[in-house]
Amino acid sequence: MPDALNPEDLDAEQRAALEELLFRLADDEYVHGERLIEWQIYAPTLESDLALANVAQDEFGHARLWYDLLEELGHTEAELIWERPADEFRHATLVELPFAEGDWADVVLRSYLYDAAERLRLDALVDTSYAPLSDRVGKVLSEERYHLENAQSWLDRLAEGDSRDRVQDALDRLFPHALSLFVEPEYEDAIVDNGFRTMSTADLRIEWLETVIPYLESLGLDVPEPDEVERPSARGRDGTHTDHWDELAAEFRRTYDELEAPEPARIGGERV
Amino acid sequence: MSDVSADDAREATACGYTEYVDGEVPEGFPKTGVGATGVEADIWDALYEIEDPEMPVSIVDLGLIYDVRVVEREGEDGETKTLGIVEMTLTYTGCPARDYLENDVQCAILAAGVDEASVRLRFTPEWTVDMVTEAGREALREFGLGV
């Protein structure tokens, strides 16, 4: 195994590889959290509402931990979140899609597909060679465990009876986008060779398919054939996104844009 | 350790999805500043004054402080400066009081009389409720929380 690396040890290629890995981690978590909060006060029960709020809070917390590591490499918060062009975000298209209106099956199924992938990805980072990342993975992994449990407990219930059709619809709609989680990074070789991630993206994809397909089929769902589904033209990971992403990005940045952030605002609207 | 065994605590847990007891305390934790001297001891004293924003218990007794040290380094003007460093964790990653706590700790370090302060977050070892000190447990019990 390569020696543990810190920011000051990185050469240009290692740095680019690590940044690509971190941007994917951070952007996935941030955008997933951003969508989840749309369910606030609308989830079907008080308990599920609180659970989802907690999950979203965790995702924002994790995104911040990963963005922190990018800040250590010289990026700034303003640039990472508020001013980065929308087509430079590297999240998978799965997490940017709006929910089908009022469709609880969408958020449950999406969360399951995402959280199953997230667990595998984090498992492959536990023994990362990058010391600052290594410090954080265990804590995040133990928090993610609850997300997967929550999604699965809902999915088990929704897949019984009439609601199964809605889960099936969500699966047909979301599965092609979930595959975008596993688009190979530009710096895949450097990521693996340097020990930043201990499993290849191709192997993660296989493991994910071997995890989610038998489980979904055990619930009576038909899983699309991964190699035959029509893939969306937007790939997410390469900066191409659906139109929904532009709208979501504009929405979460509206306040920042209106505040003209460098100038402190005062209550009542007076400016210093 | 308290007189509450892990098994007792599990039985008293209301929510099946939340583990209030989560294994062992790593060796050397929680850190409480025992044996610290000089400015480092002063920083520990100042940290004891900071309470968790949600509960009347010191962040040291909660077990959040992982290291305190003071180093000397050369400033841009060539003068030797003292830098106080605190390594700390959060009970969970999404802690909304993160900025508030980091700022309080920053101020505590400076109040101890060093030239510069640095607060570094660490998440290994993972914090668990078992890292709360005996004094912390008492403060929490008095507040009405069983740990």
CSV table of C-alpha atoms in Angstrom, one decimal, chain A residues 24-133:
chain,number,residue,atom,x,y,z
A,24,ARG,CA,-17.9,13.8,-6.9
A,25,LEU,CA,-18.3,13.0,-3.2
A,26,ALA,CA,-19.1,16.5,-2.2
A,27,ASP,CA,-21.4,17.4,-5.1
A,28,ASP,CA,-23.4,14.2,-4.8
A,29,GLU,CA,-24.0,14.7,-1.1
A,30,TYR,CA,-24.8,18.4,-1.4
A,31,VAL,CA,-27.3,18.1,-4.3
A,32,HIS,CA,-28.9,15.0,-2.8
A,33,GLY,CA,-29.4,16.9,0.4
A,34,GLU,CA,-30.7,19.9,-1.5
A,35,ARG,CA,-33.4,17.9,-3.2
A,36,LEU,CA,-34.4,16.0,0.0
A,37,ILE,CA,-35.3,19.2,1.9
A,38,GLU,CA,-38.1,19.7,-0.6
A,39,TRP,CA,-40.0,17.0,1.3
A,40,GLN,CA,-39.9,19.1,4.5
A,41,ILE,CA,-43.5,19.2,5.9
A,42,TYR,CA,-44.8,17.1,3.0
A,43,ALA,CA,-43.5,13.6,3.9
A,44,PRO,CA,-46.4,11.2,4.7
A,45,THR,CA,-45.9,11.0,8.4
A,46,LEU,CA,-44.3,13.1,11.1
A,47,GLU,CA,-41.7,10.5,11.8
A,48,SER,CA,-40.7,10.1,8.1
A,49,ASP,CA,-40.5,13.9,7.8
A,50,LEU,CA,-38.1,14.1,10.7
A,51,ALA,CA,-36.1,11.1,9.4
A,52,LEU,CA,-35.7,12.7,6.0
A,53,ALA,CA,-34.7,16.1,7.5
A,54,ASN,CA,-32.1,14.3,9.5
A,55,VAL,CA,-30.8,12.5,6.5
A,56,ALA,CA,-30.6,15.8,4.6
A,57,GLN,CA,-28.7,17.4,7.5
A,58,ASP,CA,-26.2,14.6,7.5
A,59,GLU,CA,-25.7,14.9,3.7
A,60,PHE,CA,-25.0,18.6,4.1
A,61,GLY,CA,-22.6,17.8,6.9
A,62,HIS,CA,-20.8,15.2,4.8
A,63,ALA,CA,-20.7,17.6,1.8
A,64,ARG,CA,-19.1,20.1,4.1
A,65,LEU,CA,-16.5,17.7,5.3
A,66,TRP,CA,-15.5,16.9,1.6
A,67,TYR,CA,-15.6,20.6,0.6
A,68,ASP,CA,-13.3,21.3,3.6
A,69,LEU,CA,-10.7,19.0,2.0
A,70,LEU,CA,-11.0,20.9,-1.3
A,71,GLU,CA,-10.5,24.1,0.7
A,72,GLU,CA,-7.4,22.7,2.1
A,73,LEU,CA,-6.2,22.3,-1.5
A,74,GLY,CA,-6.8,26.0,-2.1
A,75,HIS,CA,-10.5,26.3,-3.1
A,76,THR,CA,-12.8,28.7,-1.4
A,77,GLU,CA,-16.4,28.2,-0.1
A,78,ALA,CA,-17.7,31.0,-2.4
A,79,GLU,CA,-16.2,29.3,-5.4
A,80,LEU,CA,-17.2,25.8,-4.5
A,81,ILE,CA,-20.8,26.4,-3.7
A,82,TRP,CA,-22.0,29.8,-4.7
A,83,GLU,CA,-20.1,30.9,-7.7
A,84,ARG,CA,-19.0,27.7,-9.5
A,85,PRO,CA,-20.6,27.5,-12.9
A,86,ALA,CA,-23.4,25.0,-12.8
A,87,ASP,CA,-21.8,22.9,-15.6
A,88,GLU,CA,-18.7,22.4,-13.4
A,89,PHE,CA,-20.7,20.4,-10.8
A,90,ARG,CA,-19.8,16.7,-10.9
A,91,HIS,CA,-22.7,15.0,-9.2
A,92,ALA,CA,-24.6,12.1,-10.8
A,93,THR,CA,-27.8,13.1,-12.6
A,94,LEU,CA,-29.8,10.8,-10.2
A,95,VAL,CA,-29.6,13.4,-7.4
A,96,GLU,CA,-30.5,16.5,-9.4
A,97,LEU,CA,-33.8,15.2,-10.8
A,98,PRO,CA,-37.0,16.8,-9.4
A,99,PHE,CA,-39.3,14.3,-7.6
A,100,ALA,CA,-42.4,13.2,-9.5
A,101,GLU,CA,-45.0,15.4,-7.8
A,102,GLY,CA,-46.2,14.0,-4.5
A,103,ASP,CA,-44.4,10.7,-5.3
A,104,TRP,CA,-43.0,9.3,-2.0
A,105,ALA,CA,-41.9,6.2,-4.0
A,106,ASP,CA,-39.5,8.4,-5.9
A,107,VAL,CA,-37.6,9.6,-2.8
A,108,VAL,CA,-37.6,6.2,-1.2
A,109,LEU,CA,-36.3,4.4,-4.3
A,110,ARG,CA,-33.9,7.1,-5.2
A,111,SER,CA,-32.5,7.2,-1.6
A,112,TYR,CA,-32.1,3.4,-1.7
A,113,LEU,CA,-30.2,3.4,-5.0
A,114,TYR,CA,-28.0,6.3,-3.9
A,115,ASP,CA,-27.3,5.1,-0.3
A,116,ALA,CA,-26.4,1.6,-1.5
A,117,ALA,CA,-23.8,3.2,-3.9
A,118,GLU,CA,-22.7,5.6,-1.2
A,119,ARG,CA,-22.0,2.8,1.3
A,120,LEU,CA,-19.8,0.9,-1.3
A,121,ARG,CA,-18.0,4.0,-2.3
A,122,LEU,CA,-17.1,4.9,1.3
A,123,ASP,CA,-16.1,1.3,2.0
A,124,ALA,CA,-13.6,1.7,-0.8
A,125,LEU,CA,-12.2,4.8,0.9
A,126,VAL,CA,-11.8,3.4,4.4
A,127,ASP,CA,-8.1,2.5,3.6
A,128,THR,CA,-7.5,5.5,1.4
A,129,SER,CA,-3.9,6.7,1.2
A,130,TYR,CA,-4.9,10.4,1.6
A,131,ALA,CA,-4.6,11.0,5.3
A,132,PRO,CA,-7.2,13.9,5.7
A,133,LEU,CA,-9.8,11.8,3.9
